[in-house]
mmCIF file of C-alpha atoms in Angstrom:
data_model
loop_
_atom_site.group_PDB
_atom_site.id
_atom_site.type_symbol
_atom_site.label_atom_id
_atom_site.label_comp_id
_atom_site.label_asym_id
_atom_site.label_seq_id
_atom_site.Cartn_x
_atom_site.Cartn_y
_atom_site.Cartn_z
ATOM 1 C CA VAL A 1 128.911 175.207 109.280
ATOM 2 C CA SER A 2 126.490 177.115 111.350
ATOM 3 C CA GLY A 3 124.123 178.515 108.671
ATOM 4 C CA ILE A 4 122.993 178.520 105.078
ATOM 5 C CA LEU A 5 122.977 181.605 102.940
ATOM 6 C CA SER A 6 120.577 181.716 100.022
ATOM 7 C CA SER A 7 119.048 184.277 97.746
ATOM 8 C CA GLY A 8 116.008 184.256 95.548
ATOM 9 C CA GLU A 9 114.526 186.356 92.829
ATOM 10 C CA ASP A 10 110.926 186.671 91.778
ATOM 11 C CA ILE A 11 110.925 186.142 87.993
ATOM 12 C CA THR A 12 107.200 186.585 87.576
ATOM 13 C CA VAL A 13 107.607 190.003 85.934
ATOM 14 C CA ARG A 14 110.267 188.671 83.554
ATOM 15 C CA ARG A 15 108.009 185.748 82.597
ATOM 16 C CA HIS A 16 105.125 188.125 81.864
ATOM 17 C CA ILE A 17 107.359 190.346 79.735
ATOM 18 C CA GLY A 18 108.681 187.324 77.842
ATOM 19 C CA GLU A 19 105.152 186.047 77.199
ATOM 20 C CA ALA A 20 104.002 189.489 76.012
ATOM 21 C CA LEU A 21 106.984 189.694 73.665
ATOM 22 C CA ARG A 22 106.269 186.219 72.257
ATOM 23 C CA LYS A 23 102.612 187.149 71.611
ATOM 24 C CA SER A 24 103.628 190.413 69.953
ATOM 25 C CA GLU A 25 106.083 188.627 67.649
ATOM 26 C CA GLU A 26 103.403 186.043 66.800
ATOM 27 C CA ARG A 27 100.899 188.796 65.872
ATOM 28 C CA TYR A 28 103.486 190.507 63.642
ATOM 29 C CA ARG A 29 104.378 187.203 61.970
ATOM 30 C CA ASN A 30 100.669 186.462 61.327
ATOM 31 C CA ILE A 31 100.139 189.882 59.744
ATOM 32 C CA PHE A 32 103.232 189.460 57.563
ATOM 33 C CA GLU A 33 102.449 185.877 56.539
ATOM 34 C CA ASN A 34 98.705 186.335 55.909
ATOM 35 C CA ALA A 35 98.515 189.830 54.392
ATOM 36 C CA VAL A 36 96.670 190.166 51.091
ATOM 37 C CA ASP A 37 99.144 192.752 49.760
ATOM 38 C CA GLY A 38 102.807 192.150 49.133
ATOM 39 C CA ILE A 39 105.119 193.247 51.936
ATOM 40 C CA TYR A 40 108.852 193.553 51.353
ATOM 41 C CA GLN A 41 112.206 194.879 52.439
ATOM 42 C CA SER A 42 114.843 195.557 49.797
ATOM 43 C CA SER A 43 118.425 196.724 49.856
ATOM 44 C CA PRO A 44 119.494 199.957 48.129
ATOM 45 C CA ASP A 45 121.588 197.875 45.701
ATOM 46 C CA GLY A 46 118.476 196.094 44.418
ATOM 47 C CA ARG A 47 117.981 192.799 46.234
ATOM 48 C CA PHE A 48 115.004 191.717 48.276
ATOM 49 C CA VAL A 49 115.869 191.161 51.937
ATOM 50 C CA ALA A 50 112.416 189.836 52.880
ATOM 51 C CA VAL A 51 109.117 189.231 51.071
ATOM 52 C CA ASN A 52 105.864 187.805 52.368
ATOM 53 C CA PRO A 53 103.975 184.889 50.761
ATOM 54 C CA ALA A 54 101.465 187.225 49.043
ATOM 55 C CA MET A 55 104.296 189.072 47.305
ATOM 56 C CA ALA A 56 105.936 185.841 46.169
ATOM 57 C CA ARG A 57 102.601 184.619 44.721
ATOM 58 C CA MET A 58 101.984 187.973 43.019
ATOM 59 C CA TYR A 59 105.287 187.644 41.177
ATOM 60 C CA GLY A 60 104.803 183.954 40.315
ATOM 61 C CA TYR A 61 107.215 182.421 42.809
ATOM 62 C CA ASP A 62 106.433 179.299 44.824
ATOM 63 C CA SER A 63 107.561 180.769 48.130
ATOM 64 C CA PRO A 64 109.268 183.804 49.644
ATOM 65 C CA GLN A 65 112.533 181.845 49.709
ATOM 66 C CA ASP A 66 112.153 181.067 45.983
ATOM 67 C CA MET A 67 111.696 184.780 45.232
ATOM 68 C CA LEU A 68 114.616 185.855 47.433
ATOM 69 C CA ALA A 69 116.888 183.381 45.631
ATOM 70 C CA GLY A 70 115.495 184.131 42.163
ATOM 71 C CA VAL A 71 115.569 187.928 42.140
ATOM 72 C CA THR A 72 119.136 189.188 42.255
ATOM 73 C CA ASP A 73 118.516 192.567 40.560
ATOM 74 C CA ILE A 74 115.151 194.255 41.146
ATOM 75 C CA ARG A 75 115.880 196.929 38.524
ATOM 76 C CA SER A 76 116.293 194.512 35.632
ATOM 77 C CA GLN A 77 114.175 191.554 36.785
ATOM 78 C CA ILE A 78 111.132 193.289 38.299
ATOM 79 C CA TYR A 79 110.752 196.665 36.563
ATOM 80 C CA THR A 80 109.694 196.643 32.902
ATOM 81 C CA ASP A 81 111.274 200.104 32.629
ATOM 82 C CA SER A 82 114.484 200.008 34.658
ATOM 83 C CA ARG A 83 114.645 203.822 34.787
ATOM 84 C CA LEU A 84 111.658 203.741 37.129
ATOM 85 C CA ARG A 85 113.705 201.904 39.781
ATOM 86 C CA ALA A 86 116.112 204.851 39.803
ATOM 87 C CA GLU A 87 113.180 207.280 40.082
ATOM 88 C CA PHE A 88 111.725 205.189 42.920
ATOM 89 C CA THR A 89 114.979 205.072 44.924
ATOM 90 C CA ASN A 90 115.804 208.750 44.258
ATOM 91 C CA ARG A 91 112.390 209.889 45.498
ATOM 92 C CA LEU A 92 112.611 207.566 48.502
ATOM 93 C CA GLU A 93 116.009 208.838 49.544
ATOM 94 C CA ARG A 94 115.016 212.475 48.942
ATOM 95 C CA ASP A 95 111.582 212.360 50.652
ATOM 96 C CA GLY A 96 111.941 209.417 53.041
ATOM 97 C CA SER A 97 108.743 207.795 51.757
ATOM 98 C CA ILE A 98 106.697 207.338 48.607
ATOM 99 C CA PHE A 99 103.004 206.663 48.095
ATOM 100 C CA ASP A 100 101.022 205.234 45.171
ATOM 101 C CA PHE A 101 104.078 204.733 42.958
ATOM 102 C CA GLU A 102 102.534 202.940 39.971
ATOM 103 C CA THR A 103 104.682 200.849 37.674
ATOM 104 C CA GLN A 104 104.380 197.903 35.375
ATOM 105 C CA ASN A 105 106.330 194.956 36.789
ATOM 106 C CA ARG A 106 107.470 191.590 35.497
ATOM 107 C CA ARG A 107 106.609 188.195 36.952
ATOM 108 C CA LYS A 108 108.944 185.203 37.069
ATOM 109 C CA ASP A 109 107.440 183.873 33.803
ATOM 110 C CA GLY A 110 107.979 187.229 32.038
ATOM 111 C CA SER A 111 104.318 188.286 32.008
ATOM 112 C CA THR A 112 103.599 191.827 33.153
ATOM 113 C CA PHE A 113 101.177 193.378 35.613
ATOM 114 C CA TRP A 114 100.604 196.766 37.251
ATOM 115 C CA ILE A 115 101.401 197.537 40.888
ATOM 116 C CA SER A 116 101.074 200.437 43.284
ATOM 117 C CA SER A 117 103.782 200.669 45.909
ATOM 118 C CA ASN A 118 104.029 202.531 49.195
ATOM 119 C CA ALA A 119 107.461 202.502 50.776
ATOM 120 C CA ARG A 120 109.755 204.188 53.258
ATOM 121 C CA VAL A 121 113.485 204.377 53.901
ATOM 122 C CA VAL A 122 114.897 202.768 57.049
ATOM 123 C CA ARG A 123 118.120 204.418 58.220
ATOM 124 C CA ASN A 124 120.595 203.693 60.998
ATOM 125 C CA ALA A 125 121.434 206.168 63.772
ATOM 126 C CA SER A 126 124.008 207.951 61.584
ATOM 127 C CA GLY A 127 121.543 208.405 58.712
ATOM 128 C CA GLU A 128 122.813 205.721 56.353
ATOM 129 C CA VAL A 129 120.168 203.836 54.370
ATOM 130 C CA LEU A 130 119.794 200.295 55.700
ATOM 131 C CA TYR A 131 116.911 199.171 53.484
ATOM 132 C CA TYR A 132 113.580 200.132 51.975
ATOM 133 C CA GLU A 133 110.368 198.579 53.216
ATOM 134 C CA GLY A 134 106.935 198.762 51.769
ATOM 135 C CA THR A 135 103.793 197.236 50.393
ATOM 136 C CA ILE A 136 102.693 196.353 46.891
ATOM 137 C CA THR A 137 99.136 196.106 45.613
ATOM 138 C CA ASP A 138 98.257 194.507 42.269
ATOM 139 C CA ILE A 139 96.279 197.182 40.379
ATOM 140 C CA THR A 140 96.127 195.392 37.015
ATOM 141 C CA ALA A 141 92.323 195.082 37.024
ATOM 142 C CA ARG A 142 91.947 198.803 37.773
ATOM 143 C CA LYS A 143 94.379 199.726 34.977
ATOM 144 C CA GLN A 144 92.501 197.484 32.522
ATOM 145 C CA THR A 145 89.204 199.114 33.528
ATOM 146 C CA GLU A 146 90.701 202.598 33.064
ATOM 147 C CA ASP A 147 92.009 201.596 29.603
ATOM 148 C CA ALA A 148 88.605 200.171 28.620
ATOM 149 C CA LEU A 149 86.886 203.378 29.777
ATOM 150 C CA ARG A 150 89.293 205.553 27.743
ATOM 151 C CA GLU A 151 88.678 203.384 24.665
ATOM 152 C CA SER A 152 84.922 203.579 25.184
ATOM 153 C CA GLU A 153 85.031 207.364 25.571
ATOM 154 C CA GLY A 154 87.120 207.592 22.387
ATOM 155 C CA ARG A 155 84.556 205.516 20.480
ATOM 156 C CA LEU A 156 81.748 207.717 21.838
ATOM 157 C CA ARG A 157 83.555 210.906 20.725
ATOM 158 C CA LYS A 158 84.089 209.441 17.272
ATOM 159 C CA ALA A 159 80.453 208.290 16.986
ATOM 160 C CA GLN A 160 79.175 211.725 18.085
ATOM 161 C CA SER A 161 81.408 213.411 15.524
ATOM 162 C CA ILE A 162 80.239 211.114 12.704
ATOM 163 C CA ALA A 163 76.557 211.496 13.666
ATOM 164 C CA HIS A 164 77.021 215.222 14.349
ATOM 165 C CA VAL A 165 75.397 214.939 17.777
ATOM 166 C CA GLY A 166 76.664 215.930 21.188
ATOM 167 C CA ASN A 167 75.733 215.962 24.819
ATOM 168 C CA TRP A 168 76.063 218.491 27.601
ATOM 169 C CA GLU A 169 75.253 218.914 31.263
ATOM 170 C CA PHE A 170 74.588 221.846 33.567
ATOM 171 C CA ASP A 171 74.794 221.462 37.347
ATOM 172 C CA LEU A 172 72.068 223.635 38.876
ATOM 173 C CA GLN A 173 73.808 223.779 42.253
ATOM 174 C CA THR A 174 77.345 224.632 41.149
ATOM 175 C CA HIS A 175 76.454 226.215 37.775
ATOM 176 C CA LYS A 176 79.231 224.183 36.167
ATOM 177 C CA LYS A 177 78.823 223.221 32.514
ATOM 178 C CA TRP A 178 80.222 220.191 30.813
ATOM 179 C CA GLY A 179 79.782 218.987 27.269
ATOM 180 C CA SER A 180 81.236 216.766 24.615
ATOM 181 C CA GLU A 181 83.572 218.252 22.033
ATOM 182 C CA GLU A 182 80.931 217.757 19.356
ATOM 183 C CA ALA A 183 78.275 219.643 21.358
ATOM 184 C CA PHE A 184 80.539 222.685 21.529
ATOM 185 C CA HIS A 185 81.397 222.292 17.843
ATOM 186 C CA ILE A 186 77.697 222.164 16.896
ATOM 187 C CA TYR A 187 77.011 225.415 18.775
ATOM 188 C CA GLY A 188 80.253 227.059 17.616
ATOM 189 C CA ILE A 189 81.612 227.782 21.088
ATOM 190 C CA GLU A 190 84.906 227.014 22.779
ATOM 191 C CA PRO A 191 84.951 223.922 25.009
ATOM 192 C CA ILE A 192 85.035 224.600 28.745
ATOM 193 C CA SER A 193 88.198 223.316 30.377
#
């Protein structure tokens, strides 16, 4: 043998790409695992494919794995009105995405709470629906505040009617008028809509 043949390859670029990919995956995993809102993927037939820890907690499950195993039919187990699941999926498939879809949902223990969901359809290259993915925010406190405000306004209207008093406002800049029903009744004019 009169010589040696060898070859070499500089793998520095490959190592840098691999390290960048690992860091990117770690960032994504941290966002998914530590998000305050629920993050999910669900199949068109009504099963969760993936949920983050916040979503599992929101629905009363001990872990994402517990929720994935426990929820076999989103329509009947999660929605308090199963018709809304059909509305949700129909709008998603028609429009490709949905924003601020508010529904009352059911937790593992049967208690209910309000959520707002943003979601989009993920399709394959031939246009078939692979899954839906989205976020869920618990809006129960907001809904309770809105209900309390409506009740308070109703009590005020009733009190004004009983006392035969009203209130009105006039915006000097916009010249818009607003008044209570009783104020318009007292003055014998039609309420402004």
